[in-house]
PDB file of C-alpha atoms in Angstrom:
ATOM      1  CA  UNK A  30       0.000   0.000   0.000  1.00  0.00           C
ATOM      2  CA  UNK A  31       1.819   3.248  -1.038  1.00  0.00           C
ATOM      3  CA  UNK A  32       1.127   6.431   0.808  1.00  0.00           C
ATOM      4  CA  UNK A  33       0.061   9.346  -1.142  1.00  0.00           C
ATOM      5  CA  UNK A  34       1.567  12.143   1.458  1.00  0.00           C
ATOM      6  CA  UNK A  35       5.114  12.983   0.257  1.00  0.00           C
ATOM      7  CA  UNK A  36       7.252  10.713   2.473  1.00  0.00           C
ATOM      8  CA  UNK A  37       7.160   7.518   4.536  1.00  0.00           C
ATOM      9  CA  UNK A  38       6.154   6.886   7.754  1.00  0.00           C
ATOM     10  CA  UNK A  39       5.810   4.255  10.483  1.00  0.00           C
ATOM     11  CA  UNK A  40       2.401   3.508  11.737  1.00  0.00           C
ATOM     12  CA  UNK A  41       1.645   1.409  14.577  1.00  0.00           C
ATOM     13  CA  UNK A  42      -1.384  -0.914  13.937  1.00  0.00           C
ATOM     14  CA  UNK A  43      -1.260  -3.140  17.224  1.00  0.00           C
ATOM     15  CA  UNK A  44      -0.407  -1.528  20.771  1.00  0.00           C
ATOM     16  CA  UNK A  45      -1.392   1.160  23.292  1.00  0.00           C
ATOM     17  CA  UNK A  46      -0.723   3.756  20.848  1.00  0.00           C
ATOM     18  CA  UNK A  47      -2.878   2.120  18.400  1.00  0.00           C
ATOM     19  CA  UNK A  48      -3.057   4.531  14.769  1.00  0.00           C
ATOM     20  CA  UNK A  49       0.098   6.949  16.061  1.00  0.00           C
ATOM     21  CA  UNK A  50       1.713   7.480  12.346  1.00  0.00           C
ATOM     22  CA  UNK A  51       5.874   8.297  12.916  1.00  0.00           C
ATOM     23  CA  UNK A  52       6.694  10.185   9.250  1.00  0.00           C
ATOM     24  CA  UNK A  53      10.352   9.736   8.247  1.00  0.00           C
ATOM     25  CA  UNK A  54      12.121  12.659   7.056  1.00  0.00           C
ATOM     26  CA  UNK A  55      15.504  12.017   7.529  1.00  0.00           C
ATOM     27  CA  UNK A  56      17.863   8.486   8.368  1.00  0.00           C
ATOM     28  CA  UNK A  57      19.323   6.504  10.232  1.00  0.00           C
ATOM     29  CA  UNK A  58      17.492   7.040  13.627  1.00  0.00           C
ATOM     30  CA  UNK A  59      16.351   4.978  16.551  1.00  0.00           C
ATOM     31  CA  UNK A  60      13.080   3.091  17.390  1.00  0.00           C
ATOM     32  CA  UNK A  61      12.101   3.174  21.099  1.00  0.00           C
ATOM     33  CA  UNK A  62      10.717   4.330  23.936  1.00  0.00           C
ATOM     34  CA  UNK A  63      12.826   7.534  24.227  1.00  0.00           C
ATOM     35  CA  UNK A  64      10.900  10.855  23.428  1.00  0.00           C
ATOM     36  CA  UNK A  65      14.182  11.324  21.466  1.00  0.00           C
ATOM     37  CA  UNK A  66      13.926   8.362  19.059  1.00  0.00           C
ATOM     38  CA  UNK A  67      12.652   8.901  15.554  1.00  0.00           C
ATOM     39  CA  UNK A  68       9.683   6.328  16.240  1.00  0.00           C
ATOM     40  CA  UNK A  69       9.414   6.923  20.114  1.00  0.00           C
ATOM     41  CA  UNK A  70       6.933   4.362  21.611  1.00  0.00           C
ATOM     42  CA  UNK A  71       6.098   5.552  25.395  1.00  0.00           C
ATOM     43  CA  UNK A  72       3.081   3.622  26.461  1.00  0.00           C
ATOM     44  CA  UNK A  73       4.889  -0.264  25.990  1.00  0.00           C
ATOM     45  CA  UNK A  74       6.576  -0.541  28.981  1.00  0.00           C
ATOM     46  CA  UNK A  75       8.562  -3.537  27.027  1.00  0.00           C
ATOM     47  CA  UNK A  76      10.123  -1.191  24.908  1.00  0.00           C
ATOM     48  CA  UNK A  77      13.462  -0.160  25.798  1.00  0.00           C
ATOM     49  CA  UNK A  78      14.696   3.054  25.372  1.00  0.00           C
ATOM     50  CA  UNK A  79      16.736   2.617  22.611  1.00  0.00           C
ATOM     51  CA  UNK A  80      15.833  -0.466  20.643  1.00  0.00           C
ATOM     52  CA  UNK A  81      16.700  -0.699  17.339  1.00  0.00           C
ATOM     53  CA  UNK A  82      18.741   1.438  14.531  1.00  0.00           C
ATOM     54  CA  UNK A  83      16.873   2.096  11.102  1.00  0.00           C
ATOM     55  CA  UNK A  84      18.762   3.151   8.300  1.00  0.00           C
ATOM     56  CA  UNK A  85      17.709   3.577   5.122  1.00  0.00           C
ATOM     57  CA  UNK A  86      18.194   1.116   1.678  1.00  0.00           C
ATOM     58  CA  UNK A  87      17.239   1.150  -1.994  1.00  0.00           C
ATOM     59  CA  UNK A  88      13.181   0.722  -1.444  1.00  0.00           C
ATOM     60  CA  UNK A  89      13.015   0.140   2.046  1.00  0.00           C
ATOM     61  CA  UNK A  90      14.698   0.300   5.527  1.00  0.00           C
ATOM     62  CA  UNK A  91      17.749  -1.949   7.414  1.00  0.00           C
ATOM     63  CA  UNK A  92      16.629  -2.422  11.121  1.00  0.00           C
ATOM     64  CA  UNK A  93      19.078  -3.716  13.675  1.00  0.00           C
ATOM     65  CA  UNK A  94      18.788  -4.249  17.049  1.00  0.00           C
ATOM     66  CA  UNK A  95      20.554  -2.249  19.727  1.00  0.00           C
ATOM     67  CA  UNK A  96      19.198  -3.334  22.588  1.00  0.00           C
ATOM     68  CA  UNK A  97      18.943  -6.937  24.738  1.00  0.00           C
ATOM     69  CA  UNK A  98      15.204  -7.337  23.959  1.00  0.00           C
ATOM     70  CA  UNK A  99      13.573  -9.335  21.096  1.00  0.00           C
ATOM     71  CA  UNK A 100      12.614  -7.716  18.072  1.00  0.00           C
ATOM     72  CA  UNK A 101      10.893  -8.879  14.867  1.00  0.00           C
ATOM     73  CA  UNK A 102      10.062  -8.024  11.599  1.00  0.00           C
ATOM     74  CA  UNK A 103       7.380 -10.539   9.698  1.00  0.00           C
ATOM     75  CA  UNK A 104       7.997 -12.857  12.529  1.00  0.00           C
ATOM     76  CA  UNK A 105      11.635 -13.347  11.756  1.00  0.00           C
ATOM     77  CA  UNK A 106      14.065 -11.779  14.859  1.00  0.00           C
ATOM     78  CA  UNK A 107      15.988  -9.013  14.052  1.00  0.00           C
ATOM     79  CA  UNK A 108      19.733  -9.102  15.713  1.00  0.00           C
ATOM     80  CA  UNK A 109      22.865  -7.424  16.672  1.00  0.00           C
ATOM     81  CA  UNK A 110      25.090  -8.331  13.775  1.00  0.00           C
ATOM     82  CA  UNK A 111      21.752 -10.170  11.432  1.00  0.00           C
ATOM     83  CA  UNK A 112      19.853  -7.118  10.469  1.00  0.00           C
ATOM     84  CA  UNK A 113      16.524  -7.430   8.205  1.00  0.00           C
ATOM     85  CA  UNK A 114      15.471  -4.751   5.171  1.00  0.00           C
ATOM     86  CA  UNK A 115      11.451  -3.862   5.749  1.00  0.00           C
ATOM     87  CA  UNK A 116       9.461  -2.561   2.706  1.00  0.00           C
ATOM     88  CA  UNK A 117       6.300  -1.528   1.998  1.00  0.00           C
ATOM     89  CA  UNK A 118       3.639  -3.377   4.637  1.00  0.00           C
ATOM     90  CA  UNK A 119       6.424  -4.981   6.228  1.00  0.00           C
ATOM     91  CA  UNK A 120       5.537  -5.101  10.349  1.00  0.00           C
ATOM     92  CA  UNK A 121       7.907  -4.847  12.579  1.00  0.00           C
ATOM     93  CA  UNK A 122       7.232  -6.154  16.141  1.00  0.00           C
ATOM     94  CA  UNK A 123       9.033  -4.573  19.451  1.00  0.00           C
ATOM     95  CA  UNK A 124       7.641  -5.445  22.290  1.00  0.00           C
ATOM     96  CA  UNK A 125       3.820  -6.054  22.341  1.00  0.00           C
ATOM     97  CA  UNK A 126       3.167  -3.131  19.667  1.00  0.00           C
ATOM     98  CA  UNK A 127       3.518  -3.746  16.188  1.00  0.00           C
ATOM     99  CA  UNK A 128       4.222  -1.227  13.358  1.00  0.00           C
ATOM    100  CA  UNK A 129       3.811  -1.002   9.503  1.00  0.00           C
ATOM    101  CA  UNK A 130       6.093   0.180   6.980  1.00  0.00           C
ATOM    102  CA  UNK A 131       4.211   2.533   4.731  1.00  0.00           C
ATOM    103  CA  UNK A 132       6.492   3.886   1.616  1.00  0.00           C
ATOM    104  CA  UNK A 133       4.996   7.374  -0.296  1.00  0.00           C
ATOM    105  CA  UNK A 134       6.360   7.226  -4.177  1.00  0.00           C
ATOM    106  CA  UNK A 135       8.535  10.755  -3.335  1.00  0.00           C
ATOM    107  CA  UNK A 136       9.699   9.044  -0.046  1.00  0.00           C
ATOM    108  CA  UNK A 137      13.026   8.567   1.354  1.00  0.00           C
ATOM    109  CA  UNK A 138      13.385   5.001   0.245  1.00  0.00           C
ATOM    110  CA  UNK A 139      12.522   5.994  -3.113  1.00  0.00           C
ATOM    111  CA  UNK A 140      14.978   8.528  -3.580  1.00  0.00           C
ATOM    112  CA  UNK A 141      17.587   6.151  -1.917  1.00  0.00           C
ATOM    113  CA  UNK A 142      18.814   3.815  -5.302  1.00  0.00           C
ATOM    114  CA  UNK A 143      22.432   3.974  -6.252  1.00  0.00           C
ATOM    115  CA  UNK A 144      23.621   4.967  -2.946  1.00  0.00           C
ATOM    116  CA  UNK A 145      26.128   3.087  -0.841  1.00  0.00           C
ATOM    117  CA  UNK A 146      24.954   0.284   1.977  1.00  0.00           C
ATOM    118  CA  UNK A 147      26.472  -1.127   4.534  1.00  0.00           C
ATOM    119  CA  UNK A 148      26.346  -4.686   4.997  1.00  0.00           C
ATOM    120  CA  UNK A 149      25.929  -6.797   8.045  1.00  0.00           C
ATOM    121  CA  UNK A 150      29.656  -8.255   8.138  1.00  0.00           C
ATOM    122  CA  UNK A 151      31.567  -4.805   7.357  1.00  0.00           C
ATOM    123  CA  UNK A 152      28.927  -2.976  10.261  1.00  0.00           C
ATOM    124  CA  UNK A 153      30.233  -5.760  12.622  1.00  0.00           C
ATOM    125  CA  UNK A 154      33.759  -5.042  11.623  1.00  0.00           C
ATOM    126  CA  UNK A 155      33.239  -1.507  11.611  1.00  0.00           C
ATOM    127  CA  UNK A 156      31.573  -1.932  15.201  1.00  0.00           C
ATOM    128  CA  UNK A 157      34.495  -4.896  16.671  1.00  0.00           C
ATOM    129  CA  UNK A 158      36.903  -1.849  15.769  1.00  0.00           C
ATOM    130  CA  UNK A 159      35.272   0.794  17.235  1.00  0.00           C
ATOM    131  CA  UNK A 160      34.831  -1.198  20.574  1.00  0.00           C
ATOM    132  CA  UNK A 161      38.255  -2.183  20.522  1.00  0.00           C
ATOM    133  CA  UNK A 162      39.726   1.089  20.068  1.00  0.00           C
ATOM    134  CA  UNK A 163      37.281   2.413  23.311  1.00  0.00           C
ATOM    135  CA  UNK A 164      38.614  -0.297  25.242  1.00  0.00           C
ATOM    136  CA  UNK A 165      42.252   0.175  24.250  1.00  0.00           C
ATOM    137  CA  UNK A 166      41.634   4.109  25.201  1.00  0.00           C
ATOM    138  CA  UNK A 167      40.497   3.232  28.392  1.00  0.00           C
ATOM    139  CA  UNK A 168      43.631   1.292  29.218  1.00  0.00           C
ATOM    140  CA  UNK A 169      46.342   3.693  28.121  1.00  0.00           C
ATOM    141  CA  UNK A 170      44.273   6.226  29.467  1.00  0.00           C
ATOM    142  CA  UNK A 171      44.543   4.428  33.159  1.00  0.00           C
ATOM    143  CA  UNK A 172      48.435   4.989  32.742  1.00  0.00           C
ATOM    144  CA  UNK A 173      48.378   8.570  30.797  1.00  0.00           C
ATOM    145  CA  UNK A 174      51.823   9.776  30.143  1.00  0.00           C
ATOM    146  CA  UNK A 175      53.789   7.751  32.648  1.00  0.00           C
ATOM    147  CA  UNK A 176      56.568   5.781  31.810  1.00  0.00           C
ATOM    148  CA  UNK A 177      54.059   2.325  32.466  1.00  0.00           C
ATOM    149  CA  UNK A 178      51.986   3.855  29.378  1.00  0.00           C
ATOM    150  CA  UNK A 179      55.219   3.640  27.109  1.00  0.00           C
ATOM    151  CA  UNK A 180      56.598   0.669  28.170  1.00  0.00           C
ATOM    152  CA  UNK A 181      52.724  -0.695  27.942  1.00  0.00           C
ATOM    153  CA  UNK A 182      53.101   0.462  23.726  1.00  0.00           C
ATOM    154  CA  UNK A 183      56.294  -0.308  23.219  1.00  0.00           C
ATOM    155  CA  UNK A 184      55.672  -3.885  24.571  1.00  0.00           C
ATOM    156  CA  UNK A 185      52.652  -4.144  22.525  1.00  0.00           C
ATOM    157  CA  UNK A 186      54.237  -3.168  19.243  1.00  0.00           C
ATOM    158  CA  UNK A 187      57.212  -5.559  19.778  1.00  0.00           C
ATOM    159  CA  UNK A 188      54.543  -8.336  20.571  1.00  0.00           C
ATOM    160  CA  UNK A 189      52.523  -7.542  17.549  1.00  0.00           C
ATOM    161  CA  UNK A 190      55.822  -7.092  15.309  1.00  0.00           C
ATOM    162  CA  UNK A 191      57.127 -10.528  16.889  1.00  0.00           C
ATOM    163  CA  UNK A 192      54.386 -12.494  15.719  1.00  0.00           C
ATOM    164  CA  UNK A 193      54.951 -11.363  12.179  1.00  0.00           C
ATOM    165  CA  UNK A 194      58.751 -11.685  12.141  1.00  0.00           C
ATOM    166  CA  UNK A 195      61.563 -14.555  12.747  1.00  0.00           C
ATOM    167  CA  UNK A 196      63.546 -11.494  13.127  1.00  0.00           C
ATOM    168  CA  UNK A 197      61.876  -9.516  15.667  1.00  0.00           C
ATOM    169  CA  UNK A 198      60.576 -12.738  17.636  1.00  0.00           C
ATOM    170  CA  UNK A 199      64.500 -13.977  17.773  1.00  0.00           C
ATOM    171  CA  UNK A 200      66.167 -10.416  19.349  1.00  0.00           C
ATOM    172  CA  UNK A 201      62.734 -10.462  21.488  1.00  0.00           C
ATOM    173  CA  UNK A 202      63.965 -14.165  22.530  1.00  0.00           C
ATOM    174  CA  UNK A 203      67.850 -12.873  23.117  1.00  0.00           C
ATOM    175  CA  UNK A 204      66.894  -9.841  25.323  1.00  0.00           C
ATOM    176  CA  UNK A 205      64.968 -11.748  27.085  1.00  0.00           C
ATOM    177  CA  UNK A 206      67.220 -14.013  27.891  1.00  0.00           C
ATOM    178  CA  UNK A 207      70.060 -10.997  28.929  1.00  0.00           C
ATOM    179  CA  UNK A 208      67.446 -10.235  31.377  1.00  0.00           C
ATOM    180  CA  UNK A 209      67.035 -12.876  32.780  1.00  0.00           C
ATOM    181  CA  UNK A 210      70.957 -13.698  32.986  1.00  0.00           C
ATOM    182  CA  UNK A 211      71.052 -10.218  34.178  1.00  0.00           C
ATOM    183  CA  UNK A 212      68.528 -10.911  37.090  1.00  0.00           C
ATOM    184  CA  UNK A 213      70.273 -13.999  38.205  1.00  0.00           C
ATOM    185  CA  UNK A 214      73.567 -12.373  38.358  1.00  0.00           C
ATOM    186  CA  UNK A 215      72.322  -9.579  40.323  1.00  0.00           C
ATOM    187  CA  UNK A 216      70.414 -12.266  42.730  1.00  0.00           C
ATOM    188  CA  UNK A 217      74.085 -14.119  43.085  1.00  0.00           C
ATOM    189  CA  UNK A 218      75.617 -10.863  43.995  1.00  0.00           C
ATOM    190  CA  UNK A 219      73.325 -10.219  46.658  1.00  0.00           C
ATOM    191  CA  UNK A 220      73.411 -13.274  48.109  1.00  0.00           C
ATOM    192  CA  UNK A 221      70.373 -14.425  47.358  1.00  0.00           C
ATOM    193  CA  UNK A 222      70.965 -16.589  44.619  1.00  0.00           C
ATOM    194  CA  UNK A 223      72.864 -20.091  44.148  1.00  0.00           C
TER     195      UNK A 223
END
């Protein structure tokens, strides 16, 4: 069923807010329960606040899920990494309300051929990266420009550079063993040693 207003929207035909039409004028956004969210559904307390990302495709919309909490579209689930395209009279279930996809012919799905996707491997690539580089942040940043930071790096780049390279891996092998020569000599000096 094709709308004849000038863009899309997302109605919700099952649910407390029964008939509540969300039009779409711009993408990606969020579905939820947040007044913030581009399709913000307050009265199902099983909505979380942030629930799912829409973005849009050639004729339709990619929805993935954001949150912990099931979500469906046609009965299939929607996940974290598997997202599903909805398209004209598509429903989407979050919660216990359920929404249609209604598409206008001058809509933003229509006008969205030829452009670039994203598709579910490189967004979990894309995302694997992003997380590692927050938790890699976070570490460094626990040490911030102490000497523990740079020896943190510097032992991180050898170890990274060692697993490439004979080379590296055998002068990582020989200063390690100086050291520990070098700890067991000092051990024997003091006394301590054999």
């Amino acid at each position: 069923m094709q709308l004849q207003a000038a863009g899309d929207c997302f109605e919700i035909i099952n649910g407390p807010e029964d008939g509540t039409e969300f039009p779409i004028a711009r993408a990606p956004f969020d579905l939820g329960s947040d007044p913030g969210c581009g399709v913000s559904i307050r009265l199902d307390d099983t909505v979380p606040r942030f629930h799912a990302r829409i973005t849009v495709v050639a004729g339709g919309y990619r929805v993935r899920r954001i949150s912990d909490t099931a979500l469906f579209v046609n009965g299939s689930r929607v996940g974290r990494v598997r997202s599903r395209i909805v398209r004209a009279k598509d429903v989407i279930t979050a919660g216990r309300t359920e929404l249609c996809v209604r598409l206008a012919e001058g809509g933003l799905a229509s006008r969205s051929y030829g452009l670039p996707t994203e598709s579910d491997a490189s967004w979990a690539v894309r995302v694997a990266f992003r997380n590692l580089s927050r938790l890699f942040r976070r570490v460094f940043g626990l040490f911030r420009g102490g000497l523990l930071s740079k020896l943190l790096i510097a032992a991180a780049v050898i170890g990274i550079a060692s697993i490439f390279s004979p080379w590296v891996r055998a002068y990582v092998f020989y200063a390690r063993d100086w050291v520990l020569y070098l700890y067991q000599y000092l051990l024997f000096q003091l006394g301590i040693g054999y």
